[in-house]
Amino acid sequence: MSDLSANIQAMYQELILDHYRRPRNKGTLESPDRIVPMRNPLCGDEIDLHVRFDGDRLTDLKFTGRGCSISQAAASMMTEAVKGKTTAEASALWDRYHAMILGDQAAASDKTLGPLRSLSGVSKFPARVRCALLAWNALEVALEDRIA
Ligand code: ZN
């Protein structure tokens, strides 16, 4: 591994830990349009995703849950990444993220994923893939009846 690559890996690791220790958008919404519970029995991860829409825009998201650092950091990053986006934009981001987590190299170097790319290393650990996808699976359910 080159020094540059090692530096990036260290930076990614730090970002994941930061989201795990100080999760963004953690909590519940007062009047959510959807609440989607999602469980990962393989790891014991739990996510309850609260979503608010205005038309086809995701105006607010919050989550509660517990579990491994990957599952909780991924939930925190997901809420930051899609908040304020349209359902179509969020869905496109989910497609790219999903491909990246499953090991797609082109997706892993796609800058539109921004900080989400810090989770690209998960693709090398099949047991953690479900953890990284959990919150996004909840989002997918929330979006299901919104996308024409
Ligand atoms: Zn997990």
JSON list of N, CA and C in Angstrom, two decimals, residues 15-71:
[
{"chain": "A", "resi": 15, "resn": "LEU", "atom": "N", "xyz": [-12.97, 9.54, 9.90]},
{"chain": "A", "resi": 15, "resn": "LEU", "atom": "CA", "xyz": [-14.28, 10.09, 9.57]},
{"chain": "A", "resi": 15, "resn": "LEU", "atom": "C", "xyz": [-15.40, 9.15, 10.05]},
{"chain": "A", "resi": 16, "resn": "ILE", "atom": "N", "xyz": [-15.19, 7.86, 9.86]},
{"chain": "A", "resi": 16, "resn": "ILE", "atom": "CA", "xyz": [-16.18, 6.86, 10.30]},
{"chain": "A", "resi": 16, "resn": "ILE", "atom": "C", "xyz": [-16.34, 6.92, 11.83]},
{"chain": "A", "resi": 17, "resn": "LEU", "atom": "N", "xyz": [-15.20, 6.98, 12.52]},
{"chain": "A", "resi": 17, "resn": "LEU", "atom": "CA", "xyz": [-15.24, 7.03, 14.00]},
{"chain": "A", "resi": 17, "resn": "LEU", "atom": "C", "xyz": [-15.90, 8.31, 14.48]},
{"chain": "A", "resi": 18, "resn": "ASP", "atom": "N", "xyz": [-15.64, 9.42, 13.77]},
{"chain": "A", "resi": 18, "resn": "ASP", "atom": "CA", "xyz": [-16.24, 10.70, 14.15]},
{"chain": "A", "resi": 18, "resn": "ASP", "atom": "C", "xyz": [-17.76, 10.64, 14.03]},
{"chain": "A", "resi": 19, "resn": "HIS", "atom": "N", "xyz": [-18.27, 10.04, 12.96]},
{"chain": "A", "resi": 19, "resn": "HIS", "atom": "CA", "xyz": [-19.72, 9.92, 12.78]},
{"chain": "A", "resi": 19, "resn": "HIS", "atom": "C", "xyz": [-20.32, 8.96, 13.81]},
{"chain": "A", "resi": 20, "resn": "TYR", "atom": "N", "xyz": [-19.53, 7.94, 14.17]},
{"chain": "A", "resi": 20, "resn": "TYR", "atom": "CA", "xyz": [-20.00, 6.98, 15.17]},
{"chain": "A", "resi": 20, "resn": "TYR", "atom": "C", "xyz": [-20.09, 7.63, 16.55]},
{"chain": "A", "resi": 21, "resn": "ARG", "atom": "N", "xyz": [-19.07, 8.42, 16.89]},
{"chain": "A", "resi": 21, "resn": "ARG", "atom": "CA", "xyz": [-19.03, 9.04, 18.22]},
{"chain": "A", "resi": 21, "resn": "ARG", "atom": "C", "xyz": [-19.96, 10.24, 18.32]},
{"chain": "A", "resi": 22, "resn": "ARG", "atom": "N", "xyz": [-20.09, 10.98, 17.22]},
{"chain": "A", "resi": 22, "resn": "ARG", "atom": "CA", "xyz": [-20.94, 12.18, 17.22]},
{"chain": "A", "resi": 22, "resn": "ARG", "atom": "C", "xyz": [-21.91, 12.09, 16.04]},
{"chain": "A", "resi": 23, "resn": "PRO", "atom": "N", "xyz": [-22.88, 11.18, 16.13]},
{"chain": "A", "resi": 23, "resn": "PRO", "atom": "CA", "xyz": [-23.78, 10.99, 14.99]},
{"chain": "A", "resi": 23, "resn": "PRO", "atom": "C", "xyz": [-24.57, 12.25, 14.65]},
{"chain": "A", "resi": 24, "resn": "ARG", "atom": "N", "xyz": [-24.66, 12.54, 13.35]},
{"chain": "A", "resi": 24, "resn": "ARG", "atom": "CA", "xyz": [-25.46, 13.68, 12.88]},
{"chain": "A", "resi": 24, "resn": "ARG", "atom": "C", "xyz": [-26.90, 13.22, 12.71]},
{"chain": "A", "resi": 25, "resn": "ASN", "atom": "N", "xyz": [-27.81, 14.13, 12.98]},
{"chain": "A", "resi": 25, "resn": "ASN", "atom": "CA", "xyz": [-29.24, 13.86, 12.77]},
{"chain": "A", "resi": 25, "resn": "ASN", "atom": "C", "xyz": [-29.74, 12.65, 13.57]},
{"chain": "A", "resi": 26, "resn": "LYS", "atom": "N", "xyz": [-29.19, 12.49, 14.76]},
{"chain": "A", "resi": 26, "resn": "LYS", "atom": "CA", "xyz": [-29.66, 11.41, 15.63]},
{"chain": "A", "resi": 26, "resn": "LYS", "atom": "C", "xyz": [-30.83, 11.93, 16.44]},
{"chain": "A", "resi": 27, "resn": "GLY", "atom": "N", "xyz": [-31.90, 11.14, 16.52]},
{"chain": "A", "resi": 27, "resn": "GLY", "atom": "CA", "xyz": [-33.07, 11.53, 17.28]},
{"chain": "A", "resi": 27, "resn": "GLY", "atom": "C", "xyz": [-34.33, 11.20, 16.50]},
{"chain": "A", "resi": 28, "resn": "THR", "atom": "N", "xyz": [-35.43, 11.84, 16.89]},
{"chain": "A", "resi": 28, "resn": "THR", "atom": "CA", "xyz": [-36.70, 11.57, 16.22]},
{"chain": "A", "resi": 28, "resn": "THR", "atom": "C", "xyz": [-37.29, 12.87, 15.71]},
{"chain": "A", "resi": 29, "resn": "LEU", "atom": "N", "xyz": [-38.13, 12.78, 14.68]},
{"chain": "A", "resi": 29, "resn": "LEU", "atom": "CA", "xyz": [-38.83, 13.95, 14.16]},
{"chain": "A", "resi": 29, "resn": "LEU", "atom": "C", "xyz": [-40.20, 14.03, 14.83]},
{"chain": "A", "resi": 30, "resn": "GLU", "atom": "N", "xyz": [-40.69, 15.25, 15.02]},
{"chain": "A", "resi": 30, "resn": "GLU", "atom": "CA", "xyz": [-41.97, 15.43, 15.69]},
{"chain": "A", "resi": 30, "resn": "GLU", "atom": "C", "xyz": [-43.14, 14.88, 14.88]},
{"chain": "A", "resi": 31, "resn": "SER", "atom": "N", "xyz": [-43.15, 15.16, 13.59]},
{"chain": "A", "resi": 31, "resn": "SER", "atom": "CA", "xyz": [-44.24, 14.63, 12.76]},
{"chain": "A", "resi": 31, "resn": "SER", "atom": "C", "xyz": [-43.69, 14.09, 11.44]},
{"chain": "A", "resi": 32, "resn": "PRO", "atom": "N", "xyz": [-43.05, 12.94, 11.53]},
{"chain": "A", "resi": 32, "resn": "PRO", "atom": "CA", "xyz": [-42.46, 12.35, 10.32]},
{"chain": "A", "resi": 32, "resn": "PRO", "atom": "C", "xyz": [-43.54, 11.83, 9.37]},
{"chain": "A", "resi": 33, "resn": "ASP", "atom": "N", "xyz": [-43.25, 11.85, 8.08]},
{"chain": "A", "resi": 33, "resn": "ASP", "atom": "CA", "xyz": [-44.16, 11.25, 7.10]},
{"chain": "A", "resi": 33, "resn": "ASP", "atom": "C", "xyz": [-43.98, 9.74, 7.08]},
{"chain": "A", "resi": 34, "resn": "ARG", "atom": "N", "xyz": [-42.78, 9.31, 7.34]},
{"chain": "A", "resi": 34, "resn": "ARG", "atom": "CA", "xyz": [-42.50, 7.87, 7.39]},
{"chain": "A", "resi": 34, "resn": "ARG", "atom": "C", "xyz": [-41.55, 7.55, 8.54]},
{"chain": "A", "resi": 35, "resn": "ILE", "atom": "N", "xyz": [-41.83, 6.42, 9.19]},
{"chain": "A", "resi": 35, "resn": "ILE", "atom": "CA", "xyz": [-40.86, 5.86, 10.13]},
{"chain": "A", "resi": 35, "resn": "ILE", "atom": "C", "xyz": [-40.58, 4.44, 9.64]},
{"chain": "A", "resi": 36, "resn": "VAL", "atom": "N", "xyz": [-39.33, 4.17, 9.33]},
{"chain": "A", "resi": 36, "resn": "VAL", "atom": "CA", "xyz": [-38.97, 2.85, 8.80]},
{"chain": "A", "resi": 36, "resn": "VAL", "atom": "C", "xyz": [-37.98, 2.16, 9.73]},
{"chain": "A", "resi": 37, "resn": "PRO", "atom": "N", "xyz": [-38.42, 1.07, 10.37]},
{"chain": "A", "resi": 37, "resn": "PRO", "atom": "CA", "xyz": [-37.50, 0.30, 11.20]},
{"chain": "A", "resi": 37, "resn": "PRO", "atom": "C", "xyz": [-36.74, -0.70, 10.33]},
{"chain": "A", "resi": 38, "resn": "MET", "atom": "N", "xyz": [-35.46, -0.83, 10.59]},
{"chain": "A", "resi": 38, "resn": "MET", "atom": "CA", "xyz": [-34.64, -1.77, 9.82]},
{"chain": "A", "resi": 38, "resn": "MET", "atom": "C", "xyz": [-33.70, -2.47, 10.78]},
{"chain": "A", "resi": 39, "resn": "ARG", "atom": "N", "xyz": [-33.61, -3.80, 10.64]},
{"chain": "A", "resi": 39, "resn": "ARG", "atom": "CA", "xyz": [-32.78, -4.58, 11.56]},
{"chain": "A", "resi": 39, "resn": "ARG", "atom": "C", "xyz": [-31.79, -5.43, 10.78]},
{"chain": "A", "resi": 40, "resn": "ASN", "atom": "N", "xyz": [-30.63, -5.61, 11.37]},
{"chain": "A", "resi": 40, "resn": "ASN", "atom": "CA", "xyz": [-29.63, -6.50, 10.79]},
{"chain": "A", "resi": 40, "resn": "ASN", "atom": "C", "xyz": [-29.31, -7.58, 11.83]},
{"chain": "A", "resi": 41, "resn": "PRO", "atom": "N", "xyz": [-30.03, -8.71, 11.76]},
{"chain": "A", "resi": 41, "resn": "PRO", "atom": "CA", "xyz": [-29.85, -9.75, 12.78]},
{"chain": "A", "resi": 41, "resn": "PRO", "atom": "C", "xyz": [-28.44, -10.35, 12.80]},
{"chain": "A", "resi": 42, "resn": "LEU", "atom": "N", "xyz": [-27.73, -10.25, 11.67]},
{"chain": "A", "resi": 42, "resn": "LEU", "atom": "CA", "xyz": [-26.38, -10.82, 11.61]},
{"chain": "A", "resi": 42, "resn": "LEU", "atom": "C", "xyz": [-25.43, -10.14, 12.58]},
{"chain": "A", "resi": 43, "resn": "CYS", "atom": "N", "xyz": [-25.70, -8.85, 12.82]},
{"chain": "A", "resi": 43, "resn": "CYS", "atom": "CA", "xyz": [-24.78, -8.05, 13.61]},
{"chain": "A", "resi": 43, "resn": "CYS", "atom": "C", "xyz": [-25.47, -7.44, 14.83]},
{"chain": "A", "resi": 44, "resn": "GLY", "atom": "N", "xyz": [-26.81, -7.48, 14.85]},
{"chain": "A", "resi": 44, "resn": "GLY", "atom": "CA", "xyz": [-27.56, -6.88, 15.94]},
{"chain": "A", "resi": 44, "resn": "GLY", "atom": "C", "xyz": [-27.78, -5.39, 15.77]},
{"chain": "A", "resi": 45, "resn": "ASP", "atom": "N", "xyz": [-27.57, -4.87, 14.55]},
{"chain": "A", "resi": 45, "resn": "ASP", "atom": "CA", "xyz": [-27.75, -3.44, 14.30]},
{"chain": "A", "resi": 45, "resn": "ASP", "atom": "C", "xyz": [-29.23, -3.09, 14.19]},
{"chain": "A", "resi": 46, "resn": "GLU", "atom": "N", "xyz": [-29.57, -1.93, 14.73]},
{"chain": "A", "resi": 46, "resn": "GLU", "atom": "CA", "xyz": [-30.94, -1.43, 14.65]},
{"chain": "A", "resi": 46, "resn": "GLU", "atom": "C", "xyz": [-30.94, 0.02, 14.19]},
{"chain": "A", "resi": 47, "resn": "ILE", "atom": "N", "xyz": [-31.84, 0.31, 13.25]},
{"chain": "A", "resi": 47, "resn": "ILE", "atom": "CA", "xyz": [-32.03, 1.69, 12.78]},
{"chain": "A", "resi": 47, "resn": "ILE", "atom": "C", "xyz": [-33.53, 1.94, 12.67]},
{"chain": "A", "resi": 48, "resn": "ASP", "atom": "N", "xyz": [-33.98, 3.06, 13.23]},
{"chain": "A", "resi": 48, "resn": "ASP", "atom": "CA", "xyz": [-35.33, 3.55, 12.95]},
{"chain": "A", "resi": 48, "resn": "ASP", "atom": "C", "xyz": [-35.15, 4.89, 12.27]},
{"chain": "A", "resi": 49, "resn": "LEU", "atom": "N", "xyz": [-35.57, 4.94, 11.01]},
{"chain": "A", "resi": 49, "resn": "LEU", "atom": "CA", "xyz": [-35.37, 6.15, 10.22]},
{"chain": "A", "resi": 49, "resn": "LEU", "atom": "C", "xyz": [-36.65, 6.96, 10.15]},
{"chain": "A", "resi": 50, "resn": "HIS", "atom": "N", "xyz": [-36.56, 8.23, 10.52]},
{"chain": "A", "resi": 50, "resn": "HIS", "atom": "CA", "xyz": [-37.68, 9.16, 10.42]},
{"chain": "A", "resi": 50, "resn": "HIS", "atom": "C", "xyz": [-37.45, 10.08, 9.22]},
{"chain": "A", "resi": 51, "resn": "VAL", "atom": "N", "xyz": [-38.45, 10.20, 8.38]},
{"chain": "A", "resi": 51, "resn": "VAL", "atom": "CA", "xyz": [-38.29, 11.01, 7.17]},
{"chain": "A", "resi": 51, "resn": "VAL", "atom": "C", "xyz": [-39.45, 11.98, 7.02]},
{"chain": "A", "resi": 52, "resn": "ARG", "atom": "N", "xyz": [-39.12, 13.19, 6.60]},
{"chain": "A", "resi": 52, "resn": "ARG", "atom": "CA", "xyz": [-40.14, 14.18, 6.28]},
{"chain": "A", "resi": 52, "resn": "ARG", "atom": "C", "xyz": [-39.96, 14.64, 4.84]},
{"chain": "A", "resi": 53, "resn": "PHE", "atom": "N", "xyz": [-41.05, 14.67, 4.12]},
{"chain": "A", "resi": 53, "resn": "PHE", "atom": "CA", "xyz": [-41.04, 15.10, 2.72]},
{"chain": "A", "resi": 53, "resn": "PHE", "atom": "C", "xyz": [-41.77, 16.43, 2.58]},
{"chain": "A", "resi": 54, "resn": "ASP", "atom": "N", "xyz": [-41.32, 17.21, 1.60]},
{"chain": "A", "resi": 54, "resn": "ASP", "atom": "CA", "xyz": [-42.11, 18.34, 1.11]},
{"chain": "A", "resi": 54, "resn": "ASP", "atom": "C", "xyz": [-42.19, 18.14, -0.39]},
{"chain": "A", "resi": 55, "resn": "GLY", "atom": "N", "xyz": [-43.32, 17.70, -0.88]},
{"chain": "A", "resi": 55, "resn": "GLY", "atom": "CA", "xyz": [-43.41, 17.31, -2.28]},
{"chain": "A", "resi": 55, "resn": "GLY", "atom": "C", "xyz": [-42.50, 16.13, -2.52]},
{"chain": "A", "resi": 56, "resn": "ASP", "atom": "N", "xyz": [-41.57, 16.28, -3.46]},
{"chain": "A", "resi": 56, "resn": "ASP", "atom": "CA", "xyz": [-40.65, 15.16, -3.72]},
{"chain": "A", "resi": 56, "resn": "ASP", "atom": "C", "xyz": [-39.28, 15.45, -3.11]},
{"chain": "A", "resi": 57, "resn": "ARG", "atom": "N", "xyz": [-39.23, 16.35, -2.15]},
{"chain": "A", "resi": 57, "resn": "ARG", "atom": "CA", "xyz": [-37.95, 16.67, -1.52]},
{"chain": "A", "resi": 57, "resn": "ARG", "atom": "C", "xyz": [-37.89, 16.10, -0.10]},
{"chain": "A", "resi": 58, "resn": "LEU", "atom": "N", "xyz": [-36.72, 15.56, 0.24]},
{"chain": "A", "resi": 58, "resn": "LEU", "atom": "CA", "xyz": [-36.46, 15.05, 1.60]},
{"chain": "A", "resi": 58, "resn": "LEU", "atom": "C", "xyz": [-36.04, 16.23, 2.46]},
{"chain": "A", "resi": 59, "resn": "THR", "atom": "N", "xyz": [-36.99, 16.81, 3.17]},
{"chain": "A", "resi": 59, "resn": "THR", "atom": "CA", "xyz": [-36.66, 18.03, 3.91]},
{"chain": "A", "resi": 59, "resn": "THR", "atom": "C", "xyz": [-35.98, 17.74, 5.23]},
{"chain": "A", "resi": 60, "resn": "ASP", "atom": "N", "xyz": [-36.28, 16.59, 5.84]},
{"chain": "A", "resi": 60, "resn": "ASP", "atom": "CA", "xyz": [-35.62, 16.29, 7.11]},
{"chain": "A", "resi": 60, "resn": "ASP", "atom": "C", "xyz": [-35.55, 14.79, 7.34]},
{"chain": "A", "resi": 61, "resn": "LEU", "atom": "N", "xyz": [-34.47, 14.38, 7.96]},
{"chain": "A", "resi": 61, "resn": "LEU", "atom": "CA", "xyz": [-34.29, 12.97, 8.31]},
{"chain": "A", "resi": 61, "resn": "LEU", "atom": "C", "xyz": [-33.62, 12.89, 9.67]},
{"chain": "A", "resi": 62, "resn": "LYS", "atom": "N", "xyz": [-34.07, 11.96, 10.46]},
{"chain": "A", "resi": 62, "resn": "LYS", "atom": "CA", "xyz": [-33.37, 11.66, 11.71]},
{"chain": "A", "resi": 62, "resn": "LYS", "atom": "C", "xyz": [-33.41, 10.15, 11.91]},
{"chain": "A", "resi": 63, "resn": "PHE", "atom": "N", "xyz": [-32.50, 9.67, 12.75]},
{"chain": "A", "resi": 63, "resn": "PHE", "atom": "CA", "xyz": [-32.52, 8.24, 13.02]},
{"chain": "A", "resi": 63, "resn": "PHE", "atom": "C", "xyz": [-32.22, 7.98, 14.49]},
{"chain": "A", "resi": 64, "resn": "THR", "atom": "N", "xyz": [-32.77, 6.89, 14.96]},
{"chain": "A", "resi": 64, "resn": "THR", "atom": "CA", "xyz": [-32.35, 6.36, 16.24]},
{"chain": "A", "resi": 64, "resn": "THR", "atom": "C", "xyz": [-31.85, 4.96, 15.98]},
{"chain": "A", "resi": 65, "resn": "GLY", "atom": "N", "xyz": [-31.08, 4.44, 16.88]},
{"chain": "A", "resi": 65, "resn": "GLY", "atom": "CA", "xyz": [-30.61, 3.08, 16.68]},
{"chain": "A", "resi": 65, "resn": "GLY", "atom": "C", "xyz": [-29.39, 2.78, 17.50]},
{"chain": "A", "resi": 66, "resn": "ARG", "atom": "N", "xyz": [-28.94, 1.56, 17.35]},
{"chain": "A", "resi": 66, "resn": "ARG", "atom": "CA", "xyz": [-27.71, 1.13, 18.02]},
{"chain": "A", "resi": 66, "resn": "ARG", "atom": "C", "xyz": [-27.13, -0.02, 17.23]},
{"chain": "A", "resi": 67, "resn": "GLY", "atom": "N", "xyz": [-25.87, -0.22, 17.43]},
{"chain": "A", "resi": 67, "resn": "GLY", "atom": "CA", "xyz": [-25.21, -1.30, 16.71]},
{"chain": "A", "resi": 67, "resn": "GLY", "atom": "C", "xyz": [-23.75, -0.98, 16.49]},
{"chain": "A", "resi": 68, "resn": "CYS", "atom": "N", "xyz": [-23.17, -1.66, 15.54]},
{"chain": "A", "resi": 68, "resn": "CYS", "atom": "CA", "xyz": [-21.73, -1.51, 15.31]},
{"chain": "A", "resi": 68, "resn": "CYS", "atom": "C", "xyz": [-21.41, -0.13, 14.73]},
{"chain": "A", "resi": 69, "resn": "SER", "atom": "N", "xyz": [-20.14, 0.23, 14.77]},
{"chain": "A", "resi": 69, "resn": "SER", "atom": "CA", "xyz": [-19.72, 1.55, 14.32]},
{"chain": "A", "resi": 69, "resn": "SER", "atom": "C", "xyz": [-20.05, 1.79, 12.85]},
{"chain": "A", "resi": 70, "resn": "ILE", "atom": "N", "xyz": [-19.92, 0.75, 12.02]},
{"chain": "A", "resi": 70, "resn": "ILE", "atom": "CA", "xyz": [-20.21, 0.92, 10.59]},
{"chain": "A", "resi": 70, "resn": "ILE", "atom": "C", "xyz": [-21.69, 1.25, 10.38]},
{"chain": "A", "resi": 71, "resn": "SER", "atom": "N", "xyz": [-22.57, 0.51, 11.05]},
{"chain": "A", "resi": 71, "resn": "SER", "atom": "CA", "xyz": [-24.01, 0.72, 10.84]},
{"chain": "A", "resi": 71, "resn": "SER", "atom": "C", "xyz": [-24.44, 2.12, 11.29]}
]
